[in-house]
Every structure is written in structure tokens, then in C-alpha cells.
XYZ file of N, CA, C and O in Angstrom:
664
model
N -41.843 6.295 8.214
C -40.802 6.158 7.221
C -39.413 6.405 7.838
O -38.461 5.722 7.506
N -39.352 7.401 8.727
C -38.070 7.707 9.376
C -37.596 6.521 10.211
O -36.416 6.209 10.229
N -38.520 5.872 10.901
C -38.150 4.717 11.721
C -37.612 3.591 10.843
O -36.655 2.913 11.198
N -38.246 3.385 9.700
C -37.804 2.352 8.771
C -36.385 2.643 8.272
O -35.532 1.766 8.251
N -36.121 3.902 7.906
C -34.783 4.290 7.444
C -33.747 4.129 8.546
O -32.643 3.646 8.306
N -34.114 4.523 9.767
C -33.186 4.360 10.897
C -32.887 2.888 11.135
O -31.744 2.505 11.373
N -33.920 2.045 11.077
C -33.727 0.612 11.278
C -32.825 0.040 10.185
O -31.952 -0.784 10.464
N -33.018 0.482 8.933
C -32.179 0.009 7.828
C -30.727 0.427 8.016
O -29.810 -0.363 7.791
N -30.516 1.680 8.450
C -29.156 2.162 8.673
C -28.480 1.411 9.820
O -27.301 1.085 9.737
N -29.221 1.138 10.885
C -28.649 0.375 11.996
C -28.299 -1.042 11.562
O -27.246 -1.570 11.928
N -29.165 -1.664 10.786
C -28.886 -3.021 10.291
C -27.670 -3.020 9.380
O -26.823 -3.916 9.456
N -27.539 -2.014 8.531
C -26.391 -1.900 7.634
C -25.113 -1.681 8.422
O -24.085 -2.302 8.145
N -25.162 -0.845 9.438
C -23.976 -0.601 10.270
C -23.553 -1.871 10.993
O -22.366 -2.189 11.076
N -24.516 -2.621 11.512
C -24.193 -3.870 12.198
C -23.597 -4.882 11.239
O -22.629 -5.569 11.566
N -24.153 -4.973 10.041
C -23.625 -5.915 9.042
C -22.228 -5.524 8.614
O -21.357 -6.375 8.449
N -21.982 -4.243 8.444
C -20.656 -3.769 8.039
C -19.627 -4.066 9.121
O -18.530 -4.525 8.831
N -19.978 -3.831 10.384
C -19.008 -4.104 11.447
C -18.767 -5.601 11.601
O -17.679 -6.018 11.963
N -19.769 -6.411 11.310
C -19.583 -7.861 11.387
C -18.641 -8.347 10.300
O -17.950 -9.342 10.471
N -18.615 -7.649 9.173
C -17.742 -8.032 8.074
C -16.336 -7.457 8.206
O -15.464 -7.778 7.418
N -16.117 -6.582 9.194
C -14.810 -5.962 9.359
C -13.752 -7.037 9.589
O -13.996 -8.044 10.241
N -12.586 -6.814 9.048
C -11.516 -7.796 9.107
C -10.871 -7.805 10.490
O -10.515 -6.769 11.021
N -10.741 -8.978 11.071
C -10.033 -9.149 12.324
C -8.744 -9.899 12.016
O -8.742 -11.126 11.900
N -7.653 -9.161 11.882
C -6.378 -9.761 11.522
C -5.858 -10.720 12.586
O -5.004 -11.552 12.294
N -6.381 -10.630 13.797
C -5.952 -11.553 14.843
C -6.493 -12.965 14.601
O -5.980 -13.926 15.147
N -7.530 -13.076 13.789
C -8.162 -14.375 13.531
C -7.783 -14.970 12.182
O -7.789 -16.177 12.019
N -7.493 -14.120 11.208
C -7.179 -14.614 9.868
C -7.186 -13.481 8.866
O -7.184 -12.310 9.246
N -7.214 -13.848 7.601
C -7.236 -12.838 6.552
C -8.420 -13.111 5.637
O -8.494 -14.178 5.009
N -9.347 -12.149 5.581
C -10.544 -12.334 4.773
C -11.323 -13.547 5.240
O -11.607 -13.709 6.420
N -11.609 -14.445 4.324
C -12.390 -15.639 4.664
C -11.523 -16.810 5.127
O -12.027 -17.895 5.388
N -10.215 -16.593 5.239
C -9.291 -17.674 5.587
C -8.792 -17.546 7.025
O -7.995 -16.657 7.337
N -9.208 -18.436 7.929
C -8.752 -18.366 9.323
C -7.340 -18.936 9.492
O -7.005 -19.958 8.895
N -6.531 -18.235 10.296
C -5.189 -18.720 10.601
C -5.278 -20.057 11.328
O -6.175 -20.302 12.113
N -4.317 -20.928 11.042
C -4.234 -22.214 11.720
C -4.953 -23.343 11.007
O -4.771 -24.502 11.347
N -5.764 -23.023 10.019
C -6.489 -24.064 9.262
C -5.547 -24.769 8.295
O -4.529 -24.229 7.893
N -5.943 -25.960 7.892
C -5.164 -26.747 6.944
C -5.153 -26.083 5.571
O -6.204 -25.744 5.024
N -3.970 -25.908 5.013
C -3.843 -25.280 3.694
C -4.438 -26.148 2.599
O -4.933 -25.631 1.605
N -4.420 -27.445 2.793
C -5.023 -28.346 1.803
C -6.522 -28.085 1.696
O -7.099 -28.184 0.636
N -7.152 -27.735 2.810
C -8.577 -27.406 2.804
C -8.837 -26.029 2.201
O -9.832 -25.833 1.518
N -7.944 -25.083 2.467
C -8.182 -23.690 2.067
C -7.744 -23.359 0.644
O -8.432 -22.617 -0.052
N -6.599 -23.877 0.207
C -5.980 -23.386 -1.025
C -5.809 -24.443 -2.103
O -4.892 -24.373 -2.908
N -6.677 -25.413 -2.129
C -6.673 -26.422 -3.188
C -7.708 -26.024 -4.231
O -8.715 -25.426 -3.911
N -7.472 -26.373 -5.459
C -8.444 -26.114 -6.513
C -7.776 -25.557 -7.748
O -6.603 -25.150 -7.713
N -8.512 -25.519 -8.833
C -7.912 -25.119 -10.112
C -7.485 -23.655 -10.192
O -6.620 -23.315 -10.989
N -8.052 -22.783 -9.356
C -7.674 -21.376 -9.445
C -6.429 -21.042 -8.619
O -5.893 -19.947 -8.724
N -5.932 -21.996 -7.810
C -4.772 -21.723 -6.964
C -3.471 -22.174 -7.626
O -3.418 -23.216 -8.267
N -2.450 -21.348 -7.461
C -1.113 -21.670 -7.935
C -0.128 -21.554 -6.784
O -0.466 -21.062 -5.709
N 1.099 -22.012 -7.014
C 2.164 -21.907 -6.007
C 3.208 -20.923 -6.515
O 3.694 -21.043 -7.639
N 3.530 -19.951 -5.681
C 4.531 -18.930 -6.015
C 5.920 -19.504 -5.778
O 6.147 -20.252 -4.826
N 6.879 -19.123 -6.626
C 8.241 -19.644 -6.453
C 9.022 -18.893 -5.380
O 9.950 -19.432 -4.789
N 8.652 -17.652 -5.080
C 9.307 -16.902 -4.002
C 8.851 -17.447 -2.649
O 7.779 -18.039 -2.541
N 9.691 -17.245 -1.645
C 9.358 -17.695 -0.291
C 9.737 -16.615 0.717
O 10.775 -15.965 0.582
N 8.923 -16.454 1.766
C 9.264 -15.521 2.843
C 10.387 -16.094 3.701
O 10.409 -17.284 3.997
N 11.311 -15.239 4.057
C 12.444 -15.597 4.915
C 12.453 -14.632 6.101
O 12.395 -13.413 5.914
N 12.527 -15.166 7.309
C 12.606 -14.346 8.509
C 14.067 -14.075 8.810
O 14.864 -14.994 8.956
N 14.435 -12.802 8.879
C 15.793 -12.406 9.228
C 15.834 -12.175 10.734
O 15.293 -11.181 11.231
N 16.456 -13.106 11.452
C 16.492 -13.023 12.914
C 17.228 -11.781 13.412
O 16.853 -11.178 14.405
N 18.274 -11.400 12.699
C 19.058 -10.244 13.124
C 18.265 -8.946 12.962
O 18.231 -8.131 13.869
N 17.613 -8.770 11.825
C 16.842 -7.552 11.572
C 15.424 -7.623 12.137
O 14.726 -6.613 12.187
N 14.981 -8.827 12.529
C 13.635 -9.039 13.043
C 12.562 -8.581 12.053
O 11.640 -7.832 12.387
N 12.728 -9.055 10.790
C 11.752 -8.717 9.761
C 11.771 -9.752 8.640
O 12.713 -10.526 8.521
N 10.698 -9.754 7.854
C 10.587 -10.671 6.723
C 11.150 -10.059 5.457
O 11.109 -8.841 5.265
N 11.653 -10.922 4.592
C 12.026 -10.559 3.236
C 11.522 -11.672 2.326
O 11.190 -12.760 2.792
N 11.458 -11.403 1.038
C 11.060 -12.425 0.074
C 12.274 -12.831 -0.733
O 13.033 -11.981 -1.195
N 12.466 -14.136 -0.891
C 13.634 -14.646 -1.601
C 13.196 -15.439 -2.827
O 12.181 -16.130 -2.797
N 13.990 -15.333 -3.889
C 13.755 -16.083 -5.122
C 14.885 -17.068 -5.403
O 14.714 -17.981 -6.189
N 16.025 -16.876 -4.769
C 17.185 -17.746 -4.955
C 16.836 -19.164 -4.482
O 16.432 -19.356 -3.334
N 16.966 -20.179 -5.350
C 16.568 -21.548 -4.988
C 17.193 -22.071 -3.697
O 16.546 -22.783 -2.934
N 18.449 -21.716 -3.426
C 19.098 -22.173 -2.190
C 18.436 -21.574 -0.958
O 18.222 -22.248 0.042
N 18.111 -20.288 -1.034
C 17.467 -19.602 0.090
C 16.017 -20.069 0.215
O 15.523 -20.318 1.322
N 15.340 -20.214 -0.919
C 13.950 -20.666 -0.933
C 13.802 -22.024 -0.242
O 12.858 -22.263 0.505
N 14.762 -22.896 -0.444
C 14.713 -24.233 0.163
C 14.737 -24.168 1.692
O 14.207 -25.049 2.367
N 15.316 -23.100 2.251
C 15.414 -22.948 3.702
C 14.170 -22.305 4.323
O 14.023 -22.307 5.537
N 13.299 -21.742 3.507
C 12.107 -21.078 4.025
C 11.146 -22.103 4.617
O 10.926 -23.162 4.045
N 10.550 -21.778 5.760
C 9.573 -22.701 6.350
C 8.181 -22.599 5.717
O 7.261 -23.259 6.158
N 8.046 -21.768 4.658
C 6.735 -21.505 4.078
C 6.627 -21.901 2.611
O 7.619 -21.932 1.891
N 5.394 -22.141 2.199
C 5.017 -22.266 0.795
C 3.951 -21.205 0.570
O 3.073 -21.015 1.419
N 4.022 -20.482 -0.550
C 3.044 -19.442 -0.842
C 2.084 -19.892 -1.942
O 2.504 -20.305 -3.020
N 0.793 -19.759 -1.671
C -0.261 -20.042 -2.642
C -0.910 -18.732 -3.058
O -0.927 -17.774 -2.283
N -1.456 -18.692 -4.254
C -2.220 -17.520 -4.676
C -3.384 -17.978 -5.538
O -3.346 -19.019 -6.179
N -4.437 -17.178 -5.517
C -5.637 -17.452 -6.295
C -5.547 -16.638 -7.577
O -5.578 -15.410 -7.547
N -5.424 -17.320 -8.707
C -5.255 -16.659 -10.005
C -6.467 -15.807 -10.374
O -6.335 -14.841 -11.122
N -7.639 -16.141 -9.843
C -8.871 -15.449 -10.199
C -9.244 -14.331 -9.235
O -10.205 -13.606 -9.461
N -8.507 -14.186 -8.151
C -8.838 -13.212 -7.114
C -8.584 -11.784 -7.573
O -7.591 -11.490 -8.227
N -9.475 -10.888 -7.201
C -9.316 -9.440 -7.419
C -9.004 -8.837 -6.048
O -9.895 -8.439 -5.309
N -7.724 -8.824 -5.685
C -7.369 -8.534 -4.292
C -7.483 -7.067 -3.889
O -7.237 -6.150 -4.673
N -7.842 -6.916 -2.614
C -7.845 -5.612 -1.956
C -7.726 -5.834 -0.457
O -7.972 -6.930 0.040
N -7.312 -4.792 0.242
C -7.227 -4.830 1.698
C -7.923 -3.592 2.220
O -7.451 -2.472 1.970
N -9.056 -3.784 2.880
C -9.817 -2.673 3.442
C -10.064 -1.568 2.405
O -9.932 -0.390 2.704
N -10.361 -1.942 1.180
C -10.652 -0.984 0.126
C -9.440 -0.515 -0.668
O -9.578 0.208 -1.643
N -8.238 -0.925 -0.266
C -7.016 -0.545 -0.981
C -6.710 -1.646 -2.006
O -6.509 -2.800 -1.639
N -6.684 -1.309 -3.312
C -6.403 -2.330 -4.322
C -4.972 -2.854 -4.213
O -4.049 -2.121 -3.885
N -4.814 -4.151 -4.503
C -3.516 -4.815 -4.401
C -3.149 -5.460 -5.733
O -4.005 -5.683 -6.580
N -1.869 -5.818 -5.853
C -1.416 -6.555 -7.031
C -1.790 -8.018 -6.926
O -2.421 -8.595 -7.801
N -1.441 -8.652 -5.821
C -1.745 -10.068 -5.604
C -1.617 -10.360 -4.122
O -0.862 -9.731 -3.411
N -2.362 -11.373 -3.673
C -2.266 -11.847 -2.291
C -1.692 -13.250 -2.325
O -2.158 -14.100 -3.076
N -0.656 -13.473 -1.508
C -0.041 -14.791 -1.368
C -0.352 -15.305 0.032
O -0.146 -14.601 1.014
N -0.848 -16.523 0.113
C -1.211 -17.137 1.376
C -0.113 -18.109 1.779
O 0.157 -19.069 1.069
N 0.523 -17.854 2.910
C 1.660 -18.651 3.352
C 1.275 -19.770 4.286
O 0.543 -19.578 5.253
N 1.805 -20.939 3.973
C 1.530 -22.136 4.759
C 2.843 -22.715 5.269
O 3.827 -22.779 4.540
N 2.837 -23.125 6.521
C 4.003 -23.740 7.130
C 4.263 -25.085 6.468
O 3.360 -25.917 6.373
N 5.498 -25.316 5.997
C 5.843 -26.573 5.318
C 5.651 -27.792 6.214
O 5.210 -28.838 5.759
N 6.005 -27.670 7.498
C 5.935 -28.812 8.407
C 4.505 -29.151 8.825
O 4.083 -30.297 8.747
N 3.771 -28.151 9.263
C 2.432 -28.405 9.798
C 1.341 -28.368 8.729
O 0.257 -28.909 8.939
N 1.607 -27.679 7.611
C 0.587 -27.531 6.581
C -0.503 -26.547 6.967
O -1.576 -26.522 6.378
N -0.221 -25.701 7.950
C -1.210 -24.742 8.455
C -0.981 -23.345 7.881
O 0.150 -22.925 7.659
N -2.086 -22.636 7.683
C -2.071 -21.254 7.193
C -1.631 -20.324 8.317
O -2.236 -20.303 9.379
N -0.546 -19.554 8.075
C -0.039 -18.686 9.133
C 0.485 -17.334 8.645
O 0.879 -16.513 9.460
N 0.482 -17.084 7.341
C 1.133 -15.881 6.829
C 0.429 -15.393 5.570
O -0.075 -16.194 4.785
N 0.395 -14.077 5.378
C -0.170 -13.465 4.175
C 0.832 -12.442 3.661
O 1.387 -11.661 4.436
N 1.067 -12.455 2.352
C 1.918 -11.456 1.711
C 1.048 -10.719 0.706
O 0.498 -11.318 -0.211
N 0.925 -9.416 0.900
C 0.123 -8.581 0.005
C 1.075 -7.764 -0.858
O 1.866 -6.982 -0.332
N 1.010 -7.938 -2.170
C 1.838 -7.139 -3.086
C 1.062 -5.865 -3.410
O -0.123 -5.920 -3.760
N 1.719 -4.726 -3.281
C 1.059 -3.440 -3.531
C 2.038 -2.492 -4.212
O 3.226 -2.789 -4.348
N 1.546 -1.331 -4.615
C 2.434 -0.328 -5.199
C 2.793 0.719 -4.148
O 2.168 0.796 -3.084
N 3.790 1.502 -4.442
C 4.307 2.501 -3.505
C 3.234 3.518 -3.102
O 3.186 3.973 -1.964
N 2.352 3.834 -4.022
C 1.302 4.833 -3.758
C 0.343 4.346 -2.668
O -0.233 5.140 -1.944
N 0.192 3.057 -2.502
C -0.761 2.482 -1.540
C -0.235 2.428 -0.109
O -1.015 2.176 0.815
N 1.048 2.639 0.106
C 1.651 2.466 1.434
C 0.928 3.291 2.490
O 0.564 2.780 3.553
N 0.697 4.558 2.220
C 0.063 5.444 3.201
C -1.326 4.927 3.590
O -1.671 4.866 4.774
N -2.116 4.512 2.602
C -3.456 3.985 2.871
C -3.387 2.679 3.670
O -4.185 2.473 4.579
N -2.458 1.814 3.307
C -2.314 0.548 4.031
C -1.946 0.781 5.490
O -2.479 0.129 6.391
N -1.042 1.724 5.742
C -0.649 2.049 7.113
C -1.848 2.618 7.880
O -2.099 2.232 9.025
N -2.612 3.491 7.234
C -3.794 4.063 7.890
C -4.820 2.982 8.230
O -5.345 2.943 9.349
N -5.106 2.100 7.295
C -6.099 1.049 7.514
C -5.634 0.068 8.596
O -6.419 -0.358 9.435
N -4.353 -0.274 8.574
C -3.822 -1.203 9.568
C -3.797 -0.564 10.950
O -4.101 -1.219 11.954
N -3.464 0.715 11.020
C -3.491 1.435 12.292
C -4.909 1.463 12.857
O -5.102 1.280 14.063
N -5.899 1.640 11.994
C -7.296 1.625 12.437
C -7.672 0.252 13.003
O -8.454 0.159 13.951
N -7.115 -0.814 12.452
C -7.420 -2.172 12.911
C -6.623 -2.596 14.139
O -7.131 -3.288 15.012
N -5.335 -2.191 14.210
C -4.424 -2.715 15.235
C -3.893 -1.683 16.221
O -3.192 -2.047 17.163
N -4.159 -0.420 15.987
C -3.593 0.623 16.841
C -2.269 1.114 16.264
O -1.874 0.740 15.158
N -1.600 1.944 17.014
C -0.349 2.547 16.551
C 0.729 1.486 16.335
O 0.832 0.532 17.104
N 1.563 1.664 15.291
C 2.650 0.709 15.041
C 3.679 0.729 16.169
O 3.822 1.718 16.880
N 4.397 -0.388 16.307
C 5.430 -0.473 17.341
C 6.770 0.049 16.837
O 7.641 0.369 17.635
N 6.944 0.123 15.517
C 8.198 0.619 14.939
C 7.917 1.199 13.559
O 7.229 0.585 12.752
N 8.489 2.379 13.296
C 8.330 3.019 11.991
C 9.674 3.576 11.549
O 10.355 4.248 12.324
N 10.057 3.262 10.311
C 11.251 3.842 9.704
C 10.818 4.516 8.404
O 9.642 4.506 8.057
N 11.774 5.047 7.654
C 11.443 5.680 6.373
C 10.873 4.677 5.378
O 10.072 5.039 4.534
N 11.281 3.417 5.461
C 10.851 2.465 4.440
C 9.915 1.369 4.944
O 9.396 0.599 4.149
N 9.658 1.295 6.250
C 8.720 0.279 6.704
C 8.064 0.638 8.024
O 8.591 1.426 8.812
N 6.894 0.033 8.218
C 6.122 0.202 9.440
C 5.820 -1.196 9.966
O 5.433 -2.077 9.201
N 5.997 -1.386 11.282
C 5.855 -2.717 11.874
C 4.956 -2.662 13.107
O 5.071 -1.754 13.928
N 4.081 -3.668 13.192
C 3.301 -3.939 14.391
C 3.793 -5.277 14.909
O 3.572 -6.310 14.273
N 4.496 -5.281 16.041
C 4.974 -6.524 16.650
C 4.128 -6.777 17.893
O 4.447 -6.333 18.988
N 3.024 -7.472 17.696
C 2.076 -7.753 18.767
C 2.320 -9.166 19.293
O 2.985 -9.968 18.631
N 1.785 -9.501 20.470
C 2.044 -10.831 21.028
C 1.669 -11.992 20.095
O 2.393 -12.970 20.009
N 0.549 -11.886 19.386
C 0.135 -13.006 18.540
C 0.177 -12.687 17.054
O -0.149 -13.545 16.234
N 0.592 -11.480 16.699
C 0.549 -11.055 15.304
C 1.737 -10.147 14.990
O 2.123 -9.320 15.814
N 2.303 -10.355 13.819
C 3.379 -9.498 13.325
C 2.926 -8.970 11.960
O 2.537 -9.756 11.089
N 2.957 -7.649 11.787
C 2.577 -7.026 10.513
C 3.689 -6.090 10.091
O 4.157 -5.269 10.882
N 4.092 -6.226 8.845
C 5.171 -5.406 8.276
C 4.681 -4.815 6.959
O 4.222 -5.544 6.092
N 4.778 -3.510 6.831
C 4.446 -2.840 5.567
C 5.698 -2.135 5.076
O 6.271 -1.308 5.782
N 6.135 -2.502 3.872
C 7.260 -1.799 3.263
C 6.810 -1.243 1.918
O 5.620 -1.123 1.671
N 7.738 -0.921 1.059
C 7.405 -0.228 -0.191
C 6.707 -1.105 -1.226
O 6.067 -0.588 -2.124
N 6.807 -2.426 -1.124
C 6.176 -3.293 -2.119
C 5.337 -4.428 -1.520
O 4.540 -5.028 -2.227
N 5.510 -4.728 -0.231
C 4.775 -5.825 0.387
C 4.215 -5.428 1.745
O 4.800 -4.630 2.462
N 3.097 -6.042 2.074
C 2.576 -6.023 3.434
C 2.547 -7.489 3.848
O 1.995 -8.325 3.130
N 3.175 -7.807 4.973
C 3.249 -9.186 5.433
C 2.565 -9.283 6.784
O 2.859 -8.517 7.701
N 1.642 -10.231 6.886
C 0.899 -10.472 8.115
C 1.240 -11.895 8.554
O 1.054 -12.846 7.793
N 1.723 -12.039 9.768
C 2.149 -13.352 10.266
C 1.475 -13.628 11.606
O 1.584 -12.847 12.542
N 0.783 -14.748 11.683
C 0.142 -15.180 12.910
C 1.148 -16.012 13.711
O 1.511 -17.109 13.292
N 1.603 -15.493 14.803
C 2.640 -16.162 15.587
C 2.139 -17.462 16.236
O 2.925 -18.353 16.527
N 0.816 -17.591 16.431
C 0.262 -18.804 17.045
C 0.264 -19.966 16.056
O 0.449 -21.111 16.450
N 0.009 -19.685 14.784
C -0.082 -20.748 13.786
C 1.284 -21.141 13.244
O 1.453 -22.216 12.695
N 2.251 -20.246 13.358
C 3.589 -20.512 12.862
C 4.569 -20.691 13.998
O 4.184 -20.797 15.152
N 5.852 -20.712 13.654
C 6.833 -20.934 14.721
C 8.175 -20.255 14.467
O 9.203 -20.813 14.752
N 8.173 -19.052 13.907
C 9.455 -18.372 13.772
C 9.706 -17.503 14.987
O 8.824 -17.203 15.737
């Protein structure tokens, strides 16, 4: 009986590690670089009016709602109306999947969260990516060669530098 329990625990541990999120490859079941038409089409998907904007001077993302600024964004954001979002066990408000306007490829994720979740999100991301490259009072950033992750008070933004071009 003990051998059976040990075998079950080992199988469960292997299955859990296989399901662990690899942010270098994509987000959840969506791989970076894939066609957004293939990934985010269907009746449960909507298009968000806000758009991510990269601030070259500050080297960080912001979200814009102003139509003039939105028109300049290289991204379109999709969301699944039926999704019950979470990140590594941390509940979220909504997940927005960003697609490059020119290439139509998936390259960015915006996670809406509450202020209480920031500490947990930073801990979970640190466990996945290692120590952040920059931390201030209001945001934590991982600027890796192929991945950029920013956590602030209301959003976590994950950007695959290979699939995009900012």
C-alpha cells in the first residue's frame, strides 16, 4: 500500500510540474507568437477599448483609453468574457490578451488585479523568473532578454519580446 501511495504522489508531482506555467513560452494555454485569429476568435471573446502603450523614456507599459493615443498603440487587446481568471492561484479581475496589429501575433498579456494581490503576484513571478531586475514603491519589473514583466498596483503586464517588436 505504501508503494502505491508513493507512486501516486510521484505521478501527481510530475503532473503538477508539467502543468506549471512557463512564461517564456506563453500564458496558460496560449503560446506566444501564434496567430490571434486562431487563439481569440469565438463568441466568448471581446475586444477591449484600452490599449497598451510603451513609454520609451520610462521603459515601461501604461494603458491608454484616449482614442488618439489608442490609435498609436501597436496592440489590440482581446478578453474572454467567460473566463474565471487567475495567475498561479492568485485571483484576477480580467485577463487581456494582446496581439500585434501588424503581424496579428500574440505577444502580450495584461492581468487586471487588486492592490491586495500585488505581494502574491510578485512572489509567484519571482518563483517563476527569479529576482526582479528593478523594484520601486509602486512597481516591480523583470527585464529579461526575451521577456518583460511589469507588476504595478492594478496591472501585471507580460510581454514576449520575440513575438513583438517594441
